[in-house]
Amino acid sequence: MFLQNLVNGIFVGAMYGLTASGLSLIFGVLNIVNFAHGEFIMIGMYITYFAGALLGVNPILSVLISVPVMLILGVLVERFLINRIINSSDMAQIFLTVGLGLVLSNLALIFIGGNYYSVRVGYATESLKLGSLLIGKASFLTFIVTVITFIVVSMMLKYTFIGKAIRATSQDRTTAQLMGVNTGFIYTVAFGLGMVLVAISAALLTIMFPVYPNIGNHFVVICFVIVVLGGLGSLPGALVGGVIVGVIEILCGYYFSMGWKDVVPFLVLIICLLVRPQGIFGTRT
């Protein structure tokens, strides 16, 4: 059973890593911790749900709808809100993103209601048998999509001009400006790309979790643990941190009481902060 739980933890953790990747990317480039990240996940999940309920669109294919919607939303939020406090104090950034999150969750509660909505897909209850392992088709599918997404984004950041500009701005915005990079435009692109990652992860989460106005509170806590554990601003760190959290969560839920699965990741986080405060892939500043 250990191997079975280990595989389950890796699959769940990879999805968690994708969920946290948008938060990590935005911090790495804009140097802003987006406390409204959970509410953006909630919006992406609602888009996926309504695409299925009203249009009959499969959750995976719903990204064709949710990605452009979340991209536009991200660009608007960055241009009209985040851009105004990009050089402000940390407290101003916290107040803005926390306030934005509260507004979004309460708007969802007002206009949609507090009911729990779930997407029903046939493969959600089906499994693949690989030797002695049973792998849920939904988990396997989300893992494949997660890996492909990480590969595509990593290749884009490494080889494209816009990707190199994003990495340059992340490493030293002043030097990037001196080299002719329009950092204001890069901030918008990075925030929009972060929302694209949110849209993809939200579509996968909707397969396995119900959506309701406060669902973001659950995921944003996991995301913060992951990005601090993996290293703020590091996409590989988000993936590795997600896998660590996922494995710990599944193993603790199986070998101990279910209550421990929510406690142990924070214990690991505390140990990481004491031993390596910059995270696994982070660098000291």
mmCIF file of C-alpha atoms in Angstrom:
data_model
loop_
_atom_site.group_PDB
_atom_site.id
_atom_site.type_symbol
_atom_site.label_atom_id
_atom_site.label_comp_id
_atom_site.label_asym_id
_atom_site.label_seq_id
_atom_site.Cartn_x
_atom_site.Cartn_y
_atom_site.Cartn_z
ATOM 1 C CA MET A 1 0.000 0.000 0.000
ATOM 2 C CA PHE A 2 2.953 2.316 0.513
ATOM 3 C CA LEU A 3 3.748 2.353 -3.214
ATOM 4 C CA GLN A 4 0.081 2.906 -4.050
ATOM 5 C CA ASN A 5 -0.141 5.866 -1.679
ATOM 6 C CA LEU A 6 3.187 7.231 -2.906
ATOM 7 C CA VAL A 7 1.951 7.243 -6.513
ATOM 8 C CA ASN A 8 -1.348 8.816 -5.458
ATOM 9 C CA GLY A 9 0.572 11.480 -3.559
ATOM 10 C CA ILE A 10 2.756 12.278 -6.572
ATOM 11 C CA PHE A 11 -0.279 12.654 -8.813
ATOM 12 C CA VAL A 12 -2.131 14.872 -6.338
ATOM 13 C CA GLY A 13 1.033 16.835 -5.578
ATOM 14 C CA ALA A 14 1.744 17.549 -9.238
ATOM 15 C CA MET A 15 -1.717 19.069 -9.555
ATOM 16 C CA TYR A 16 -1.102 21.124 -6.411
ATOM 17 C CA GLY A 17 2.182 22.289 -7.935
ATOM 18 C CA LEU A 18 0.402 23.502 -11.057
ATOM 19 C CA THR A 19 -2.139 25.280 -8.858
ATOM 20 C CA ALA A 20 0.685 27.104 -7.058
ATOM 21 C CA SER A 21 2.756 27.849 -10.180
ATOM 22 C CA GLY A 22 0.768 30.953 -11.111
ATOM 23 C CA LEU A 23 1.271 32.400 -7.629
ATOM 24 C CA SER A 24 4.994 31.658 -7.791
ATOM 25 C CA LEU A 25 5.420 33.140 -11.278
ATOM 26 C CA ILE A 26 3.637 36.371 -10.367
ATOM 27 C CA PHE A 27 5.750 36.813 -7.251
ATOM 28 C CA GLY A 28 8.950 36.056 -9.138
ATOM 29 C CA VAL A 29 8.346 38.792 -11.725
ATOM 30 C CA LEU A 30 6.226 41.414 -9.961
ATOM 31 C CA ASN A 31 7.545 40.753 -6.440
ATOM 32 C CA ILE A 32 3.948 40.793 -5.198
ATOM 33 C CA VAL A 33 2.315 38.057 -3.137
ATOM 34 C CA ASN A 34 -1.155 37.703 -4.628
ATOM 35 C CA PHE A 35 -3.450 36.928 -1.696
ATOM 36 C CA ALA A 36 -6.393 36.822 -4.131
ATOM 37 C CA HIS A 37 -4.892 33.761 -5.829
ATOM 38 C CA GLY A 38 -7.454 31.448 -4.249
ATOM 39 C CA GLU A 39 -10.338 33.547 -5.523
ATOM 40 C CA PHE A 40 -8.943 33.453 -9.063
ATOM 41 C CA ILE A 41 -8.858 29.660 -8.758
ATOM 42 C CA MET A 42 -12.497 29.814 -7.657
ATOM 43 C CA ILE A 43 -13.419 31.876 -10.733
ATOM 44 C CA GLY A 44 -11.623 29.418 -13.008
ATOM 45 C CA MET A 45 -13.475 26.520 -11.405
ATOM 46 C CA TYR A 46 -16.840 28.256 -11.876
ATOM 47 C CA ILE A 47 -16.034 28.874 -15.547
ATOM 48 C CA THR A 48 -15.227 25.183 -15.958
ATOM 49 C CA TYR A 49 -18.408 24.143 -14.164
ATOM 50 C CA PHE A 50 -20.726 26.411 -16.159
ATOM 51 C CA ALA A 51 -19.005 25.474 -19.429
ATOM 52 C CA GLY A 52 -19.980 21.894 -18.661
ATOM 53 C CA ALA A 53 -23.422 22.575 -17.192
ATOM 54 C CA LEU A 54 -24.599 25.027 -19.871
ATOM 55 C CA LEU A 55 -22.601 24.004 -22.941
ATOM 56 C CA GLY A 56 -21.780 20.374 -22.207
ATOM 57 C CA VAL A 57 -18.044 21.025 -22.510
ATOM 58 C CA ASN A 58 -15.634 18.482 -21.006
ATOM 59 C CA PRO A 59 -13.588 19.997 -18.119
ATOM 60 C CA ILE A 60 -10.311 19.545 -20.011
ATOM 61 C CA LEU A 61 -11.688 21.179 -23.163
ATOM 62 C CA SER A 62 -13.167 23.990 -21.068
ATOM 63 C CA VAL A 63 -9.690 25.536 -20.958
ATOM 64 C CA LEU A 64 -10.458 26.800 -24.472
ATOM 65 C CA ILE A 65 -12.986 29.053 -22.738
ATOM 66 C CA SER A 66 -11.419 29.632 -19.323
ATOM 67 C CA VAL A 67 -7.891 30.426 -20.538
ATOM 68 C CA PRO A 68 -8.832 33.481 -22.665
ATOM 69 C CA VAL A 69 -11.325 34.661 -20.020
ATOM 70 C CA MET A 70 -8.773 34.398 -17.205
ATOM 71 C CA LEU A 71 -6.071 35.939 -19.400
ATOM 72 C CA ILE A 72 -8.237 38.991 -20.073
ATOM 73 C CA LEU A 73 -9.195 39.195 -16.392
ATOM 74 C CA GLY A 74 -5.543 39.006 -15.385
ATOM 75 C CA VAL A 75 -4.523 41.758 -17.808
ATOM 76 C CA LEU A 76 -7.315 44.033 -16.552
ATOM 77 C CA VAL A 77 -6.491 43.408 -12.893
ATOM 78 C CA GLU A 78 -2.791 44.063 -13.465
ATOM 79 C CA ARG A 79 -3.340 47.202 -15.540
ATOM 80 C CA PHE A 80 -5.966 48.854 -13.350
ATOM 81 C CA LEU A 81 -5.113 47.567 -9.862
ATOM 82 C CA ILE A 82 -1.761 45.831 -9.420
ATOM 83 C CA ASN A 83 0.085 48.347 -11.595
ATOM 84 C CA ARG A 84 -0.995 51.162 -9.272
ATOM 85 C CA ILE A 85 0.740 49.671 -6.225
ATOM 86 C CA ILE A 86 3.664 47.877 -7.884
ATOM 87 C CA ASN A 87 6.149 50.225 -6.181
ATOM 88 C CA SER A 88 4.123 50.758 -3.007
ATOM 89 C CA SER A 89 4.767 49.299 0.423
ATOM 90 C CA ASP A 90 4.243 45.628 1.166
ATOM 91 C CA MET A 91 1.294 46.561 3.376
ATOM 92 C CA ALA A 92 -0.463 48.353 0.501
ATOM 93 C CA GLN A 93 0.034 45.314 -1.729
ATOM 94 C CA ILE A 94 -1.346 43.002 0.959
ATOM 95 C CA PHE A 95 -4.408 45.187 1.569
ATOM 96 C CA LEU A 96 -5.165 45.420 -2.154
ATOM 97 C CA THR A 97 -4.895 41.704 -2.927
ATOM 98 C CA VAL A 98 -6.691 40.622 0.265
ATOM 99 C CA GLY A 99 -9.449 43.148 -0.438
ATOM 100 C CA LEU A 100 -9.717 41.995 -4.042
ATOM 101 C CA GLY A 101 -10.067 38.406 -2.866
ATOM 102 C CA LEU A 102 -12.853 39.337 -0.451
ATOM 103 C CA VAL A 103 -14.691 41.253 -3.178
ATOM 104 C CA LEU A 104 -14.479 38.351 -5.638
ATOM 105 C CA SER A 105 -15.620 35.695 -3.146
ATOM 106 C CA ASN A 106 -18.532 37.809 -1.933
ATOM 107 C CA LEU A 107 -19.613 38.646 -5.486
ATOM 108 C CA ALA A 108 -19.683 34.912 -6.205
ATOM 109 C CA LEU A 109 -21.755 34.357 -3.073
ATOM 110 C CA ILE A 110 -24.216 37.110 -4.044
ATOM 111 C CA PHE A 111 -24.701 36.204 -7.702
ATOM 112 C CA ILE A 112 -24.175 32.421 -7.670
ATOM 113 C CA GLY A 113 -25.025 31.446 -4.112
ATOM 114 C CA GLY A 114 -23.335 29.243 -1.557
ATOM 115 C CA ASN A 115 -24.279 25.878 -3.040
ATOM 116 C CA TYR A 116 -21.656 23.279 -3.869
ATOM 117 C CA TYR A 117 -21.419 22.395 -7.569
ATOM 118 C CA SER A 118 -19.622 19.382 -9.007
ATOM 119 C CA VAL A 119 -18.685 18.365 -12.525
ATOM 120 C CA ARG A 120 -19.695 14.804 -13.371
ATOM 121 C CA VAL A 121 -17.452 12.953 -15.803
ATOM 122 C CA GLY A 122 -17.513 9.214 -16.441
ATOM 123 C CA TYR A 123 -13.789 8.688 -15.947
ATOM 124 C CA ALA A 124 -13.832 10.286 -12.476
ATOM 125 C CA THR A 125 -14.726 6.914 -10.923
ATOM 126 C CA GLU A 126 -12.769 4.683 -13.318
ATOM 127 C CA SER A 127 -9.276 3.295 -12.721
ATOM 128 C CA LEU A 128 -6.332 1.922 -14.662
ATOM 129 C CA LYS A 129 -4.555 -1.178 -13.357
ATOM 130 C CA LEU A 130 -0.771 -1.171 -13.720
ATOM 131 C CA GLY A 131 0.514 -4.301 -12.036
ATOM 132 C CA SER A 132 -0.452 -4.001 -8.398
ATOM 133 C CA LEU A 133 -1.259 -0.297 -8.732
ATOM 134 C CA LEU A 134 -4.688 1.192 -9.269
ATOM 135 C CA ILE A 135 -4.529 4.655 -10.819
ATOM 136 C CA GLY A 136 -7.658 6.720 -11.193
ATOM 137 C CA LYS A 137 -8.227 7.844 -14.770
ATOM 138 C CA ALA A 138 -8.972 11.375 -13.568
ATOM 139 C CA SER A 139 -5.729 11.491 -11.563
ATOM 140 C CA PHE A 140 -3.740 10.106 -14.487
ATOM 141 C CA LEU A 141 -5.278 12.614 -16.900
ATOM 142 C CA THR A 142 -4.637 15.577 -14.610
ATOM 143 C CA PHE A 143 -1.043 14.407 -14.115
ATOM 144 C CA ILE A 144 -0.427 14.233 -17.870
ATOM 145 C CA VAL A 145 -1.940 17.687 -18.436
ATOM 146 C CA THR A 146 0.122 19.075 -15.543
ATOM 147 C CA VAL A 147 3.402 17.680 -16.889
ATOM 148 C CA ILE A 148 2.668 18.941 -20.413
ATOM 149 C CA THR A 149 1.792 22.396 -19.055
ATOM 150 C CA PHE A 150 5.006 22.633 -17.038
ATOM 151 C CA ILE A 151 7.083 21.544 -20.040
ATOM 152 C CA VAL A 152 5.421 24.049 -22.398
ATOM 153 C CA VAL A 153 5.729 26.959 -19.953
ATOM 154 C CA SER A 154 9.342 26.082 -19.107
ATOM 155 C CA MET A 155 10.254 25.920 -22.803
ATOM 156 C CA MET A 156 8.517 29.234 -23.412
ATOM 157 C CA LEU A 157 10.385 30.921 -20.556
ATOM 158 C CA LYS A 158 13.715 29.470 -21.687
ATOM 159 C CA TYR A 159 13.656 29.861 -25.459
ATOM 160 C CA THR A 160 11.257 32.636 -26.510
ATOM 161 C CA PHE A 161 12.085 36.345 -26.497
ATOM 162 C CA ILE A 162 9.183 37.162 -24.186
ATOM 163 C CA GLY A 163 10.212 34.312 -21.887
ATOM 164 C CA LYS A 164 13.774 35.598 -21.674
ATOM 165 C CA ALA A 165 12.424 39.087 -20.950
ATOM 166 C CA ILE A 166 10.287 37.656 -18.140
ATOM 167 C CA ARG A 167 13.305 35.878 -16.634
ATOM 168 C CA ALA A 168 15.467 38.992 -16.987
ATOM 169 C CA THR A 169 12.850 41.139 -15.253
ATOM 170 C CA SER A 170 12.507 38.536 -12.518
ATOM 171 C CA GLN A 171 16.258 38.483 -11.868
ATOM 172 C CA ASP A 172 16.919 42.252 -11.986
ATOM 173 C CA ARG A 173 14.261 44.661 -13.184
ATOM 174 C CA THR A 174 16.610 47.674 -13.204
ATOM 175 C CA THR A 175 19.172 45.958 -15.429
ATOM 176 C CA ALA A 176 16.363 44.655 -17.639
ATOM 177 C CA GLN A 177 15.107 48.217 -18.117
ATOM 178 C CA LEU A 178 18.617 49.406 -19.003
ATOM 179 C CA MET A 179 18.786 46.646 -21.617
ATOM 180 C CA GLY A 180 15.614 47.955 -23.259
ATOM 181 C CA VAL A 181 13.017 45.633 -21.732
ATOM 182 C CA ASN A 182 9.599 47.229 -21.254
ATOM 183 C CA THR A 183 9.117 45.973 -17.703
ATOM 184 C CA GLY A 184 5.608 47.427 -17.457
ATOM 185 C CA PHE A 185 4.532 45.277 -20.398
ATOM 186 C CA ILE A 186 6.349 42.266 -18.925
ATOM 187 C CA TYR A 187 4.462 42.703 -15.636
ATOM 188 C CA THR A 188 1.191 42.514 -17.555
ATOM 189 C CA VAL A 189 2.330 39.475 -19.544
ATOM 190 C CA ALA A 190 3.533 37.681 -16.406
ATOM 191 C CA PHE A 191 0.299 38.336 -14.520
ATOM 192 C CA GLY A 192 -1.695 37.187 -17.532
ATOM 193 C CA LEU A 193 0.434 34.040 -17.836
ATOM 194 C CA GLY A 194 -0.127 33.398 -14.143
ATOM 195 C CA MET A 195 -3.871 33.555 -14.750
ATOM 196 C CA VAL A 196 -3.526 31.122 -17.663
ATOM 197 C CA LEU A 197 -1.884 28.656 -15.274
ATOM 198 C CA VAL A 198 -4.710 29.291 -12.808
ATOM 199 C CA ALA A 199 -7.293 28.538 -15.522
ATOM 200 C CA ILE A 200 -5.651 25.233 -16.450
ATOM 201 C CA SER A 201 -5.231 24.133 -12.837
ATOM 202 C CA ALA A 202 -8.814 25.174 -12.008
ATOM 203 C CA ALA A 203 -10.149 22.987 -14.822
ATOM 204 C CA LEU A 204 -8.273 20.009 -13.377
ATOM 205 C CA LEU A 205 -9.344 20.768 -9.812
ATOM 206 C CA THR A 206 -13.004 20.905 -10.857
ATOM 207 C CA ILE A 207 -12.815 17.253 -11.885
ATOM 208 C CA MET A 208 -11.905 16.240 -8.331
ATOM 209 C CA PHE A 209 -13.292 18.977 -6.061
ATOM 210 C CA PRO A 210 -16.662 20.766 -5.778
ATOM 211 C CA VAL A 211 -16.742 24.504 -6.412
ATOM 212 C CA TYR A 212 -18.265 27.058 -4.046
ATOM 213 C CA PRO A 213 -17.478 30.718 -3.223
ATOM 214 C CA ASN A 214 -14.929 29.995 -0.485
ATOM 215 C CA ILE A 215 -13.125 27.077 -2.152
ATOM 216 C CA GLY A 216 -10.191 29.416 -2.769
ATOM 217 C CA ASN A 217 -9.441 29.593 0.964
ATOM 218 C CA HIS A 218 -8.551 25.902 0.939
ATOM 219 C CA PHE A 219 -6.261 26.025 -2.076
ATOM 220 C CA VAL A 220 -4.524 29.313 -1.319
ATOM 221 C CA VAL A 221 -3.187 27.899 1.957
ATOM 222 C CA ILE A 222 -1.778 24.868 0.139
ATOM 223 C CA CYS A 223 -0.317 27.143 -2.548
ATOM 224 C CA PHE A 224 1.508 29.312 -0.012
ATOM 225 C CA VAL A 225 3.000 26.256 1.673
ATOM 226 C CA ILE A 226 4.157 24.964 -1.716
ATOM 227 C CA VAL A 227 5.747 28.173 -3.010
ATOM 228 C CA VAL A 228 7.590 28.842 0.248
ATOM 229 C CA LEU A 229 8.742 25.226 0.392
ATOM 230 C CA GLY A 230 9.855 25.160 -3.246
ATOM 231 C CA GLY A 231 11.189 28.711 -3.363
ATOM 232 C CA LEU A 232 9.241 31.860 -4.177
ATOM 233 C CA GLY A 233 9.387 32.637 -7.880
ATOM 234 C CA SER A 234 10.590 29.170 -8.941
ATOM 235 C CA LEU A 235 8.397 27.073 -11.256
ATOM 236 C CA PRO A 236 10.462 23.888 -10.684
ATOM 237 C CA GLY A 237 10.177 24.659 -6.983
ATOM 238 C CA ALA A 238 6.390 24.847 -7.269
ATOM 239 C CA LEU A 239 6.277 21.401 -8.882
ATOM 240 C CA VAL A 240 8.664 19.787 -6.393
ATOM 241 C CA GLY A 241 7.017 21.527 -3.441
ATOM 242 C CA GLY A 242 3.616 20.391 -4.672
ATOM 243 C CA VAL A 243 4.748 16.776 -4.947
ATOM 244 C CA ILE A 244 6.231 16.890 -1.437
ATOM 245 C CA VAL A 245 3.009 18.307 0.014
ATOM 246 C CA GLY A 246 0.874 15.841 -1.954
ATOM 247 C CA VAL A 247 2.881 12.800 -0.857
ATOM 248 C CA ILE A 248 2.894 13.911 2.783
ATOM 249 C CA GLU A 249 -0.836 14.610 2.669
ATOM 250 C CA ILE A 250 -1.730 11.181 1.255
ATOM 251 C CA LEU A 251 0.676 9.189 3.451
ATOM 252 C CA CYS A 252 -0.380 10.956 6.646
ATOM 253 C CA GLY A 253 -4.041 10.548 5.765
ATOM 254 C CA TYR A 254 -3.495 6.794 5.344
ATOM 255 C CA TYR A 255 -1.100 5.933 8.170
ATOM 256 C CA PHE A 256 -2.411 8.441 10.721
ATOM 257 C CA SER A 257 -5.732 10.196 11.235
ATOM 258 C CA MET A 258 -7.072 12.412 8.452
ATOM 259 C CA GLY A 259 -6.520 15.452 10.660
ATOM 260 C CA TRP A 260 -2.749 15.030 10.411
ATOM 261 C CA LYS A 261 -2.724 15.437 6.638
ATOM 262 C CA ASP A 262 -3.460 19.148 7.054
ATOM 263 C CA VAL A 263 -0.975 19.608 9.898
ATOM 264 C CA VAL A 264 2.164 17.818 8.692
ATOM 265 C CA PRO A 265 2.754 20.001 5.577
ATOM 266 C CA PHE A 266 2.965 23.019 7.880
ATOM 267 C CA LEU A 267 5.411 21.180 10.132
ATOM 268 C CA VAL A 268 7.538 20.468 7.059
ATOM 269 C CA LEU A 269 7.217 24.139 6.092
ATOM 270 C CA ILE A 270 8.419 25.258 9.532
ATOM 271 C CA ILE A 271 11.397 22.906 9.336
ATOM 272 C CA CYS A 272 12.195 24.188 5.831
ATOM 273 C CA LEU A 273 12.045 27.810 7.015
ATOM 274 C CA LEU A 274 14.435 26.996 9.846
ATOM 275 C CA VAL A 275 16.896 24.983 7.738
ATOM 276 C CA ARG A 276 16.561 26.616 4.291
ATOM 277 C CA PRO A 277 14.351 29.727 4.521
ATOM 278 C CA GLN A 278 14.740 30.571 0.820
ATOM 279 C CA GLY A 279 13.110 27.257 -0.130
ATOM 280 C CA ILE A 280 14.457 24.283 -2.039
ATOM 281 C CA PHE A 281 15.077 26.120 -5.328
ATOM 282 C CA GLY A 282 15.274 29.649 -3.931
ATOM 283 C CA THR A 283 18.399 31.755 -3.571
ATOM 284 C CA ARG A 284 19.452 33.915 -0.677
ATOM 285 C CA THR A 285 19.071 37.651 -1.147
#
